[in-house]
């Protein structure tokens, strides 16, 4: 037995030695596939791209369908559910996920910039997070805000954040923007450079962006909470140094730098899965009204039906994807809005966050309402025409190209002037023989009459390039007032009023309050 | 570390040197009743664990202690156990037939041979003949129908396809649940070569299928955790232990020169598709409802009824058009597929002298698939050698090199899916004519006189499937080396050895996407272009599994009544996986020169990632077996593991096990034992197995530069030269605890009527706690998933194996029957954090989930609303209304599985049949949804496509809770082309089936006819496997075995236009020299 004991002891000692030295052997669990740190210069563009991707793809498609710029091409079927007003909740999974990813990355950027004392990065992170949360709440209504983005263990590891009322989110993002403004210093040397994909680190423009965003937020609240909205707007107008986005300040992310940096909508449509099948086609709701108004921008936002000559811009009735007419008889959205799935020129279309046209139309509405509190020096009618002109300016290259095409006989009609001159022809009616209905501003009309013109022209300006914002404003104001019910509506005359919470959220968040129907209005939607 | 571990070896060797005891070698031959050598018989020294197994000729060699009174126990499958006293050094032992037995030697964990009577847990052992009875193409799929408790799914059933083996139900959400595959004691790397992208799947099989069935001597399947506790975490899912063939020692003192045993086997197999979908043959191309009645571009079969009249079809090219009668082509899909062919050659050479043995085998498998241009070639070489060194040291080496090269076509929905392009064909298109795609009418790409790239193919939305099969090119090449070296010391009651095992893989998959940019010729087709920039993707994978096992065993008879066996061991595991994945994505990038597949041939940046994972484990374990009079056995096991994947303060976990058995027939005497119940054992076991996390699951977060993706497109940074890093969307969790499986089982093994009938039954119950999963979290948290211990899964079930021999005559006629029954009830017991389910897989609105109170793998999707069992439809359209939220549907888990086999033999002639069945369970068929959408399925022709009332339907009265009987007919066209897409639950199909798994007729020519020739034995036969399939009546679509999830994906039961399963049949010739 003593010998056996010896063996057992020997084995035990040997094994014990082995165990003791295994600590080092087992120390191989640091993930080599990710970096432990990032820099502000690398986080900012990623976060901005998340916003640009979502605004450019999901929000643009849904918005442009429901604002009736676009409808489903009969030759394909990808977006029929939008014209049916019957997308399932998971249809909204990508925008929900990507917007929260954007916000989380802005949060990370803010935290890192804070430790590095880079105030301008902190400011941009706050403004863009506010911009992102407005998109979220305008699309879905109530949403996690105060407890959102706290997944990390150091952030309390909250994986089921509670939902906040839309009003809470609105108040919160207004505070965020104020904090951002207090950090902004247009002369700070530690500002970003080309890593800021929106303004290249131009803090003066970021200031205008922040003020214009406040204007957008207050105007959205203007019906449901006029007291707060008016007070906020008046304060903007009576504070010195406040300026809004004007010509040349347009906030957008440019694309087309390489084949992997395609304009997001084009990247989507030309992807392996959708393989360049043309799903988007112009809706007659927009095209018919542009046509009857002699609006030359219809040659910018849409392509003529036949490239070989004598073509026209013709729309398909909203939701008429079962049309028996060949789909080649309809105009598709142009490369300027990344709508042509088979033309590489679509790769360069920018994604617009806030344009100068939008800024002018917002200001026009404020002045028409008389909320500026102090003279802004500009009348509502002049701001109305500035808005239209800003839209023409933004697309002046495209208008020149359209003019050249007209000379070459691509369209079945003549086209008087290219570039910005087209604006003059448009408002004076040169193009159509007489000024179009929507170009004659009711200077002496009631606010409602004025708002109808401002919002309708805003809608024209946002055709396929700010579809989501146009849909939001249409929900807020009811303008344009000539949207139709899709031929394939499954909800009758009830048009979509919000997005659905995706199952990725509803099934995973223990605090999820319950799905809300697509046709239920959001908080500020009183129309 | 290495120094310390080898020090342990030296210490142990030193300690054992003290016990030197003299032995001598006994050699002999075991003969069956016809006088042929019996391979695979177990020889053990009575009362000890010293044992061996006879070689292919029935020869054996065994070291026994000096002295007299040694008794050899000879056990062979199908024969009575025989005890023979050692009388001389060379012995001849004749076996006597009996029915299937329950006793015999089995190989258990760590290649330790045990007698089956000792085991306190259920297991199945198959010898080489049992395993290869159906001449299947892989050592995994050959197990189908032969192992109670196993759920085996061979997705294609053909060469190179994947095979999933689940023992006693799935136990983990995040990890692969396949049984551990162990070859000669070495754990192998069973990784999945299948590309299972949601939209595109390419099945290159799983590496568990690399092993050649002919190399296998025997296989033991340990179903439960108690049998596998010695393998640690890796054995939690049960273990398949393969023992490969070995050479034999030359007979001692023989004057004959060393003889080489040569075996040659050649097998020719032909393969066809096992099940084609039922298609309608009444309506042809076009769309009379919502478009152009006879639209020549269409994949839709919603056209006019067939009238047999001549009609032009396809594009008009140079004013000419193809003409064909407008009538159904019932076999147009079928005509696309070839007969698969496979030639499999196997040669082995083996032999030995007094001290050494060797076994060398070479295998080649060359096959062409059913889809044009696909193939699978595999070559493997194995060398097994043993040698007895001086001073009681012994050594062994096993080396297996495998090379495979294959081309497989994609399934799924992507544009490169041959199957999708094929199935999207209208019912009147003569597919076989499209083969010649150089003909302009069938072409995808040619240049017209103006230099414009054109296509003349009839379809505007899908491509010519022959062109796709030949131009989309997916290949896999694997070089793999599995082997181990072992050095041991054995002296009397002590045996200690150290073994280093290694499995090294170099694996390369290449996916080529052809460039195309063609416009139609016919103006009617204007706007329908095919554009793809062309792409290339390559995945280089290098995998390493390195193990060191040091095992010491001591066996002792404490007294005449008590025996003890003590085993102690330690194990070190190193797991390294590294991939390099480079892609030229045709969606964001493309090839410059078409058809030149090289990474410099690109128009923009290449996407490259190089994921690396490393895991290491360290374990010590012990196994103590006690027996009382070889009647009562008690087995106690314990293991402690340390894993690199858990936080250092809780990376250590211990798990014990205990099992016992009582051979109660030892207490019986007389006639009852002789004539009624000759063997009976009851057994029980309880054990635990710990399981660690996947690597890096406890790292809280990280940043990376990666694509910013929308639903289908993406922006890949750097963006305009700006690098863009984002926070990883997966949250790690530092406090992860190891998973623990607790497994209990009771069972009995009984033999009646002198082994004419034997029954083996096990009831088991297991629960896996603290499941570690990368569980999705609400995106509003800023992240998408987190590693967590999320809950418990239980599995309960019964396993039953029955064998019987109704007829066994002295003149050689024998009839054996065999059956198994398996029932497993899987249940997700709880999930934490208020989660109700965790997604395992699925796509397109159909989720496969682990949901509380439901079996693992439950379908979760939107279905038709029901009111008191009545489908609710719209009062205006008559169309069914979808639920607002997904609902729990069926599961892919079968309710039960069974097999039934019969062997009828007369002298050398043998007929073998094996039927298998799975009953209950469902699968999702994208083909069904697609066929409905396209109007090719038979249900689209109900009521001649005129509106009819949805059976038993009701409608809701306004917004009230009142429902009334519905009389509004619905439009089948509207339903199938529109509504059904929002009802993914309608894609579920009953997965029940009965299969003729194996049928073999073989003849072993009696030796007397070639006694004086070079031949040792001659055998020839014809066989079929996966031969016939009977499915549920409602399943008009697919073989339920087909899967898009590969072997290791947990989202099973999901057929997203997966590769079709095959029926294989052929003949073989086996010769030994």
Tab-separated table of N, CA and C in Angstrom, chain A residues 125-127 129-134 137 144-146 164-180 213-214 217-218 221 228 523:
chain	number	residue	atom	x	y	z
A	125	UNK	N	-21.440	66.157	-31.371
A	125	UNK	CA	-22.066	64.918	-30.904
A	125	UNK	C	-23.441	65.204	-30.311
A	126	UNK	N	-23.544	66.283	-29.528
A	126	UNK	CA	-24.833	66.602	-28.897
A	126	UNK	C	-25.882	67.027	-29.920
A	127	UNK	N	-25.484	67.885	-30.857
A	127	UNK	CA	-26.452	68.349	-31.857
A	127	UNK	C	-26.937	67.179	-32.717
A	129	UNK	N	-26.887	64.008	-32.011
A	129	UNK	CA	-27.691	63.073	-31.227
A	129	UNK	C	-29.126	63.612	-31.135
A	130	UNK	N	-29.240	64.930	-30.958
A	130	UNK	CA	-30.580	65.538	-30.912
A	130	UNK	C	-31.289	65.350	-32.259
A	131	UNK	N	-30.538	65.605	-33.346
A	131	UNK	CA	-31.109	65.429	-34.690
A	131	UNK	C	-31.615	63.992	-34.854
A	132	UNK	N	-30.781	63.023	-34.394
A	132	UNK	CA	-31.114	61.605	-34.518
A	132	UNK	C	-32.364	61.258	-33.719
A	133	UNK	N	-32.431	61.780	-32.476
A	133	UNK	CA	-33.598	61.442	-31.659
A	133	UNK	C	-34.869	62.088	-32.192
A	134	UNK	N	-34.736	63.237	-32.874
A	134	UNK	CA	-35.953	63.778	-33.473
A	134	UNK	C	-36.453	62.853	-34.589
A	137	UNK	N	-38.216	59.876	-32.870
A	137	UNK	CA	-39.533	60.134	-32.270
A	137	UNK	C	-40.542	60.605	-33.312
A	144	UNK	N	-37.507	54.913	-26.253
A	144	UNK	CA	-36.540	55.042	-25.165
A	144	UNK	C	-35.635	56.246	-25.416
A	145	UNK	N	-35.491	57.094	-24.392
A	145	UNK	CA	-34.622	58.249	-24.545
A	145	UNK	C	-33.764	58.435	-23.291
A	146	UNK	N	-34.406	58.649	-22.140
A	146	UNK	CA	-33.614	58.936	-20.939
A	146	UNK	C	-32.774	57.734	-20.515
A	164	UNK	N	-40.045	56.797	-23.256
A	164	UNK	CA	-40.381	58.158	-22.872
A	164	UNK	C	-41.413	58.707	-23.841
A	165	UNK	N	-42.254	59.588	-23.311
A	165	UNK	CA	-43.236	60.231	-24.168
A	165	UNK	C	-42.510	61.111	-25.175
A	166	UNK	N	-43.152	61.306	-26.321
A	166	UNK	CA	-42.532	62.092	-27.377
A	166	UNK	C	-42.199	63.508	-26.886
A	167	UNK	N	-43.075	64.022	-26.050
A	167	UNK	CA	-42.865	65.370	-25.522
A	167	UNK	C	-41.584	65.432	-24.689
A	168	UNK	N	-41.354	64.380	-23.889
A	168	UNK	CA	-40.136	64.322	-23.070
A	168	UNK	C	-38.908	64.347	-23.965
A	169	UNK	N	-38.982	63.583	-25.049
A	169	UNK	CA	-37.840	63.523	-25.960
A	169	UNK	C	-37.618	64.895	-26.594
A	170	UNK	N	-38.726	65.536	-27.008
A	170	UNK	CA	-38.594	66.867	-27.613
A	170	UNK	C	-37.933	67.852	-26.653
A	171	UNK	N	-38.402	67.833	-25.383
A	171	UNK	CA	-37.802	68.735	-24.400
A	171	UNK	C	-36.332	68.402	-24.191
A	172	UNK	N	-36.040	67.109	-24.155
A	172	UNK	CA	-34.662	66.677	-23.923
A	172	UNK	C	-33.719	67.122	-25.028
A	173	UNK	N	-34.139	66.963	-26.260
A	173	UNK	CA	-33.215	67.298	-27.349
A	173	UNK	C	-33.035	68.813	-27.468
A	174	UNK	N	-34.052	69.570	-27.065
A	174	UNK	CA	-33.879	71.033	-27.069
A	174	UNK	C	-32.807	71.431	-26.053
A	175	UNK	N	-32.825	70.761	-24.898
A	175	UNK	CA	-31.794	71.025	-23.882
A	175	UNK	C	-30.424	70.646	-24.425
A	176	UNK	N	-30.361	69.471	-25.100
A	176	UNK	CA	-29.099	69.020	-25.693
A	176	UNK	C	-28.521	70.059	-26.644
A	177	UNK	N	-29.400	70.619	-27.478
A	177	UNK	CA	-28.916	71.587	-28.458
A	177	UNK	C	-28.378	72.828	-27.754
A	178	UNK	N	-29.056	73.254	-26.683
A	178	UNK	CA	-28.561	74.410	-25.928
A	178	UNK	C	-27.187	74.126	-25.331
A	179	UNK	N	-27.033	72.899	-24.794
A	179	UNK	CA	-25.724	72.529	-24.245
A	179	UNK	C	-24.666	72.579	-25.339
A	180	UNK	N	-25.034	72.070	-26.503
A	180	UNK	CA	-24.090	72.047	-27.619
A	180	UNK	C	-23.691	73.467	-28.000
A	213	UNK	N	-32.140	73.626	-36.558
A	213	UNK	CA	-32.740	72.409	-36.017
A	213	UNK	C	-33.752	72.766	-34.921
A	214	UNK	N	-33.387	73.769	-34.104
A	214	UNK	CA	-34.341	74.207	-33.086
A	214	UNK	C	-35.620	74.734	-33.731
A	217	UNK	N	-37.651	71.863	-34.787
A	217	UNK	CA	-38.284	71.194	-33.643
A	217	UNK	C	-39.474	72.018	-33.129
A	218	UNK	N	-39.243	73.333	-32.962
A	218	UNK	CA	-40.325	74.178	-32.450
A	218	UNK	C	-41.512	74.205	-33.408
A	221	UNK	N	-43.654	71.363	-33.040
A	221	UNK	CA	-44.489	71.425	-31.835
A	221	UNK	C	-45.551	72.513	-31.932
A	228	UNK	N	-44.939	76.888	-25.844
A	228	UNK	CA	-43.509	76.595	-25.795
A	228	UNK	C	-42.855	76.937	-27.123
A	523	UNK	N	-47.637	62.368	-31.469
A	523	UNK	CA	-47.999	63.405	-30.500
A	523	UNK	C	-48.305	64.761	-31.151
